[in-house]
CSV table of C-alpha atoms in Angstrom, one decimal:
chain,number,residue,atom,x,y,z
R,99,MET,CA,-262.2,93.0,-34.5
R,100,ALA,CA,-259.0,93.2,-36.7
R,101,ALA,CA,-259.4,92.6,-40.3
R,102,ARG,CA,-258.0,89.2,-41.6
R,103,THR,CA,-255.0,89.6,-43.8
R,104,PRO,CA,-255.8,88.2,-47.3
R,105,PRO,CA,-253.8,85.1,-48.4
R,106,GLU,CA,-252.3,87.1,-51.3
R,107,ARG,CA,-250.9,89.7,-49.0
R,108,MET,CA,-249.5,87.1,-46.6
R,109,TRP,CA,-247.7,85.5,-49.6
R,110,GLN,CA,-246.3,88.8,-50.7
R,111,GLU,CA,-245.1,89.6,-47.1
R,112,VAL,CA,-243.3,86.3,-47.0
R,113,THR,CA,-241.8,86.1,-50.6
R,114,GLY,CA,-241.9,89.7,-52.0
R,115,GLU,CA,-243.9,88.5,-54.9
R,116,SER,CA,-247.2,90.0,-55.9
R,117,ASN,CA,-250.0,89.2,-58.3
R,118,VAL,CA,-250.4,85.7,-56.9
R,119,ASN,CA,-253.8,84.1,-56.6
R,120,LEU,CA,-253.5,81.3,-54.0
R,121,LEU,CA,-256.9,80.0,-54.9
R,122,GLN,CA,-255.8,79.2,-58.4
R,123,CYS,CA,-252.1,78.1,-57.9
R,124,GLY,CA,-252.9,74.8,-56.2
R,125,GLU,CA,-250.5,72.4,-54.5
R,126,ALA,CA,-247.4,73.6,-56.2
R,127,CYS,CA,-248.0,77.2,-55.0
R,128,ARG,CA,-248.7,76.1,-51.4
R,129,ALA,CA,-245.4,74.1,-51.5
R,130,SER,CA,-243.5,77.0,-52.8
R,131,ARG,CA,-245.0,79.2,-50.1
R,132,ALA,CA,-243.9,76.7,-47.4
R,133,VAL,CA,-240.4,76.7,-48.8
R,134,ALA,CA,-240.3,80.5,-48.9
R,135,ARG,CA,-241.5,80.7,-45.4
R,136,ARG,CA,-238.9,78.2,-44.1
R,137,GLU,CA,-236.2,80.1,-46.0
R,138,LYS,CA,-237.2,83.4,-44.4
R,139,LEU,CA,-237.3,81.8,-41.0
R,140,VAL,CA,-233.9,80.3,-41.4
R,141,THR,CA,-232.4,83.6,-42.6
R,142,VAL,CA,-233.8,85.4,-39.6
R,143,ALA,CA,-232.8,82.8,-37.2
R,144,ARG,CA,-229.2,82.8,-38.5
R,145,LYS,CA,-229.1,86.6,-38.0
R,146,LEU,CA,-230.3,86.3,-34.4
R,147,PHE,CA,-228.0,83.3,-33.5
R,148,SER,CA,-225.1,85.3,-34.8
R,149,GLU,CA,-226.1,88.4,-33.0
R,150,HIS,CA,-227.3,87.1,-29.6
R,151,GLY,CA,-226.1,83.5,-29.5
R,152,PHE,CA,-228.0,80.3,-29.7
R,153,HIS,CA,-228.6,80.3,-26.0
R,154,GLY,CA,-229.8,83.9,-26.0
R,155,THR,CA,-232.3,83.6,-28.8
R,156,GLY,CA,-235.8,82.2,-28.3
R,157,VAL,CA,-238.4,81.0,-30.7
R,158,ALA,CA,-240.6,83.9,-29.7
R,159,GLN,CA,-237.9,86.3,-30.8
R,160,ILE,CA,-237.5,84.5,-34.1
R,161,ALA,CA,-241.3,84.8,-34.5
R,162,ALA,CA,-241.3,88.5,-33.7
R,163,GLU,CA,-238.3,89.2,-36.1
R,164,SER,CA,-239.7,87.2,-39.0
R,165,GLY,CA,-243.4,87.9,-38.6
R,166,ILE,CA,-244.1,84.1,-38.7
R,167,LYS,CA,-246.3,82.9,-35.8
R,168,VAL,CA,-244.7,80.7,-33.1
R,169,GLY,CA,-247.2,77.9,-33.8
R,170,GLN,CA,-246.3,77.8,-37.5
R,171,ILE,CA,-242.5,77.8,-36.6
R,172,TYR,CA,-243.1,74.7,-34.5
R,173,ARG,CA,-245.0,73.1,-37.4
R,174,ASP,CA,-242.0,73.8,-39.7
R,175,PHE,CA,-239.3,72.8,-37.1
R,176,ALA,CA,-239.6,70.7,-34.0
R,177,ASP,CA,-237.3,73.0,-32.0
R,178,LYS,CA,-234.3,75.4,-32.2
R,179,GLU,CA,-231.9,72.7,-32.9
R,180,ALA,CA,-233.7,71.7,-35.9
R,181,ILE,CA,-233.4,75.2,-37.2
R,182,VAL,CA,-229.7,75.0,-36.6
R,183,ALA,CA,-229.5,71.7,-38.5
R,184,GLU,CA,-231.2,73.3,-41.5
R,185,ILE,CA,-228.8,76.3,-41.4
R,186,VAL,CA,-225.8,73.9,-41.3
R,187,GLU,CA,-227.2,71.7,-44.1
R,188,ASN,CA,-227.6,74.8,-46.4
R,189,ASP,CA,-224.2,76.0,-45.5
R,190,LEU,CA,-222.5,72.7,-46.1
R,191,ARG,CA,-224.3,72.4,-49.5
R,192,LEU,CA,-223.1,75.8,-50.6
R,193,PHE,CA,-219.6,75.6,-49.1
R,194,LEU,CA,-218.6,72.0,-50.1
R,195,HIS,CA,-219.9,72.1,-53.7
R,196,GLU,CA,-220.1,68.2,-53.4
R,197,ALA,CA,-221.5,67.8,-56.9
R,198,GLU,CA,-218.7,69.8,-58.5
R,199,ILE,CA,-215.8,68.1,-56.6
R,200,ALA,CA,-217.3,64.7,-57.4
R,201,GLN,CA,-217.3,65.6,-61.0
R,202,ALA,CA,-213.7,66.8,-60.9
R,203,VAL,CA,-212.6,63.7,-59.2
R,204,GLU,CA,-214.5,61.5,-61.6
R,205,ARG,CA,-212.8,63.3,-64.6
R,206,ARG,CA,-209.4,63.5,-62.8
R,207,ASN,CA,-209.4,67.1,-63.4
R,208,ILE,CA,-206.4,68.0,-61.2
R,209,ALA,CA,-206.5,71.8,-61.8
R,210,ALA,CA,-210.2,71.8,-60.7
R,211,ILE,CA,-209.5,69.8,-57.7
R,212,ARG,CA,-206.7,72.0,-56.5
R,213,ASP,CA,-208.9,75.1,-57.1
R,214,TRP,CA,-211.5,73.4,-54.9
R,215,LEU,CA,-208.9,72.9,-52.2
R,216,ARG,CA,-207.9,76.5,-52.2
R,217,MET,CA,-211.6,77.5,-52.0
R,218,PHE,CA,-212.0,75.0,-49.1
R,219,MET,CA,-209.2,76.6,-47.2
R,220,ARG,CA,-210.7,80.0,-47.3
R,221,CYS,CA,-214.0,78.8,-46.2
R,222,GLY,CA,-214.1,81.1,-43.1
R,223,GLU,CA,-214.1,84.3,-45.0
R,224,ALA,CA,-217.9,84.6,-45.3
R,225,SER,CA,-219.0,87.0,-42.6
R,226,GLU,CA,-222.2,84.9,-41.7
R,227,ALA,CA,-220.0,81.8,-41.3
R,228,ARG,CA,-217.5,83.6,-39.2
R,229,ALA,CA,-220.2,84.8,-36.8
R,230,LEU,CA,-222.3,81.6,-36.5
R,231,MET,CA,-219.8,78.7,-36.4
R,232,PRO,CA,-218.2,79.8,-33.0
R,233,GLU,CA,-221.8,79.9,-31.7
R,234,ILE,CA,-222.4,76.4,-32.7
R,235,LEU,CA,-219.1,75.1,-31.2
R,236,ALA,CA,-219.8,77.0,-28.0
R,237,GLU,CA,-223.3,75.6,-27.7
R,238,ALA,CA,-222.0,72.1,-28.5
R,239,ALA,CA,-220.2,72.1,-25.1
R,240,ARG,CA,-223.5,72.1,-23.3
R,241,ASN,CA,-226.1,70.7,-25.8
R,242,ASP,CA,-225.8,67.2,-27.1
R,243,ARG,CA,-228.1,67.9,-30.1
R,244,ILE,CA,-225.8,70.7,-31.2
R,245,LYS,CA,-222.7,68.5,-30.4
R,246,GLY,CA,-224.1,66.0,-32.8
R,247,ILE,CA,-224.6,68.7,-35.5
R,248,ALA,CA,-221.0,69.8,-35.0
R,249,HIS,CA,-219.8,66.2,-35.4
R,250,THR,CA,-221.8,66.0,-38.6
R,251,ILE,CA,-220.1,69.2,-39.9
R,252,ASN,CA,-216.6,67.7,-39.1
R,253,ARG,CA,-217.5,64.4,-40.7
R,254,ARG,CA,-218.8,65.8,-43.9
R,255,VAL,CA,-216.2,68.3,-44.3
R,256,LYS,CA,-213.3,65.8,-43.7
R,257,GLN,CA,-215.0,63.3,-46.0
R,258,ALA,CA,-215.0,65.9,-48.9
R,259,LEU,CA,-211.4,67.0,-48.1
R,260,VAL,CA,-210.1,63.4,-48.1
R,261,GLN,CA,-212.0,62.7,-51.3
R,262,ALA,CA,-210.1,65.5,-53.1
R,263,LEU,CA,-206.7,64.5,-51.6
R,264,THR,CA,-207.2,60.9,-52.7
R,265,ALA,CA,-207.8,62.0,-56.3
R,266,LEU,CA,-204.5,63.8,-56.2
R,267,ALA,CA,-202.6,61.1,-54.5
R,268,PRO,CA,-204.5,57.9,-55.0
R,269,HIS,CA,-202.1,55.2,-54.0
R,270,ALA,CA,-202.9,53.0,-51.0
R,271,ASP,CA,-199.5,53.6,-49.3
R,272,GLN,CA,-200.2,57.3,-49.4
R,273,ALA,CA,-203.3,57.0,-47.1
R,274,ASN,CA,-201.4,58.1,-44.0
R,275,ALA,CA,-200.0,61.1,-45.8
R,276,ARG,CA,-203.5,62.0,-47.1
R,277,GLY,CA,-205.0,61.7,-43.6
R,278,GLU,CA,-202.2,63.7,-41.9
R,279,LEU,CA,-202.6,66.5,-44.5
R,280,ALA,CA,-206.4,66.6,-44.1
R,281,GLU,CA,-206.0,66.9,-40.3
R,282,THR,CA,-203.4,69.6,-40.8
R,283,ILE,CA,-205.8,71.6,-43.0
R,284,LEU,CA,-208.7,71.2,-40.6
R,285,THR,CA,-206.6,72.2,-37.6
R,286,TRP,CA,-205.0,75.1,-39.2
R,287,GLY,CA,-208.3,76.3,-40.5
R,288,ALA,CA,-209.9,76.1,-37.0
R,289,GLY,CA,-206.9,77.9,-35.5
R,290,ILE,CA,-207.3,80.7,-38.0
R,291,MET,CA,-211.0,81.1,-37.1
R,292,HIS,CA,-210.3,81.3,-33.4
R,293,ARG,CA,-207.4,83.7,-33.8
R,294,ARG,CA,-209.5,86.0,-35.9
R,295,ILE,CA,-212.1,86.1,-33.1
R,296,ALA,CA,-209.6,86.6,-30.2
R,297,ASP,CA,-207.1,88.8,-31.9
R,298,PRO,CA,-208.3,92.0,-33.7
R,299,ASP,CA,-204.7,92.5,-35.0
R,300,PHE,CA,-204.5,89.0,-36.5
R,301,ASP,CA,-203.5,88.9,-40.2
R,302,ASP,CA,-205.7,86.2,-41.5
R,303,GLU,CA,-204.7,86.8,-45.1
R,304,ALA,CA,-201.0,86.1,-44.2
R,305,ALA,CA,-202.1,82.9,-42.4
R,306,TYR,CA,-204.1,81.8,-45.5
R,307,ARG,CA,-201.0,82.4,-47.7
R,308,GLN,CA,-198.8,80.3,-45.3
R,309,MET,CA,-201.4,77.5,-45.1
R,310,SER,CA,-201.9,77.5,-49.0
R,311,ALA,CA,-198.2,77.4,-49.6
R,312,HIS,CA,-197.7,74.5,-47.1
R,313,VAL,CA,-200.5,72.5,-48.6
R,314,ASP,CA,-199.5,73.1,-52.2
R,315,ALA,CA,-195.9,72.0,-51.4
R,316,THR,CA,-197.1,68.9,-49.5
R,317,ILE,CA,-199.4,67.9,-52.5
R,318,ASP,CA,-196.6,68.5,-54.9
R,319,GLN,CA,-194.3,66.3,-52.9
R,320,MET,CA,-196.9,63.5,-52.6
R,321,ILE,CA,-197.5,63.7,-56.4
R,322,ALA,CA,-193.8,63.6,-57.1
R,323,THR,CA,-193.0,60.7,-54.8
R,324,ALA,CA,-195.9,58.5,-55.9
R,325,PRO,CA,-194.8,54.9,-56.1
R,326,TYR,CA,-194.2,53.2,-59.5
R,327,PRO,CA,-197.0,50.9,-60.7
R,328,ILE,CA,-196.7,47.5,-59.2
R,329,LEU,CA,-195.7,44.9,-61.6
R,330,GLN,CA,-197.4,41.4,-61.9
R,331,LYS,CA,-195.9,38.4,-63.5
R,332,GLU,CA,-197.9,36.7,-66.2
R,333,HIS,CA,-197.1,34.0,-68.7
R,334,CYS,CA,-195.8,36.5,-71.2
R,335,GLY,CA,-193.6,38.4,-68.8
R,336,PHE,CA,-194.2,41.4,-66.5
R,337,VAL,CA,-197.2,43.7,-67.0
R,338,THR,CA,-198.5,46.7,-65.1
R,339,ALA,CA,-201.1,45.8,-62.5
R,340,THR,CA,-204.5,47.4,-62.6
C-alpha cells in the first residue's frame, strides 16, 4: 500500500512553500491553501486551453498536468466553463486597472486617463491573452456559457473605455462621438488581433501606431470643440450653469 503524502508536503507541492505546519496554522492557512490550489489550477488550465483549445482540453488532462485530483477540481469549479470564467475575471482585473482609472477620472487627471487609453489599446500584446482570447471567441460560437462570458468581457471592457472617454469629453452632446470612438477602438483592436493570427507578416506595431494617432487626434478634436457652458438667466443676470 502506497504511503500517504504528509499534508505539509502536499502544501509545498502546491505553493512551493516549506516549513508549514498545517496542524497549527488553522483556518487562515487552509483558506490560503485553497486559494493557492485554485491559482495553480487556473494557471495550468490557461496553458492547456491556449495550447489545445477549450474543446480539446478535458478536466482529466487539467488534473494530470496540475497534480490536483479530478474530484478536488470539481469541488473548486463546477465545470470547465467556470474555470474559463475565473481566468477571464483575473485577466479583466489585471488589464482594466479599474481602481486606477476610477481614481484618475475622479481627480480629472487627463494625462493619467490618456496613458490608460494607450495601455488599453495595446491590450493584445501579452502572449497569454493572444493565445487564449481567440479560443474563447471560437468556443462562444458553439457554447452558450462561453458566449455569455464573451459578452461579459465586451460589456466590461466597453464600460471602462466609455468611462475614460467621458472624463475627457464629458458634455452630453458629445455622447454620440464618445460611443463612436469607443466602437472604433474595440473594432480596430479586434481587427489587429485577428490579423496577427492570420497573417505572419502583419506589422502590428505599425497598426498600433496608426490606431493611437487616430484616437489621439479624435480626442484632441473632441476637447477642442467642446461646447461653451450653457448660460442660465437669473435675477442678477446670466450665470454659468452647473
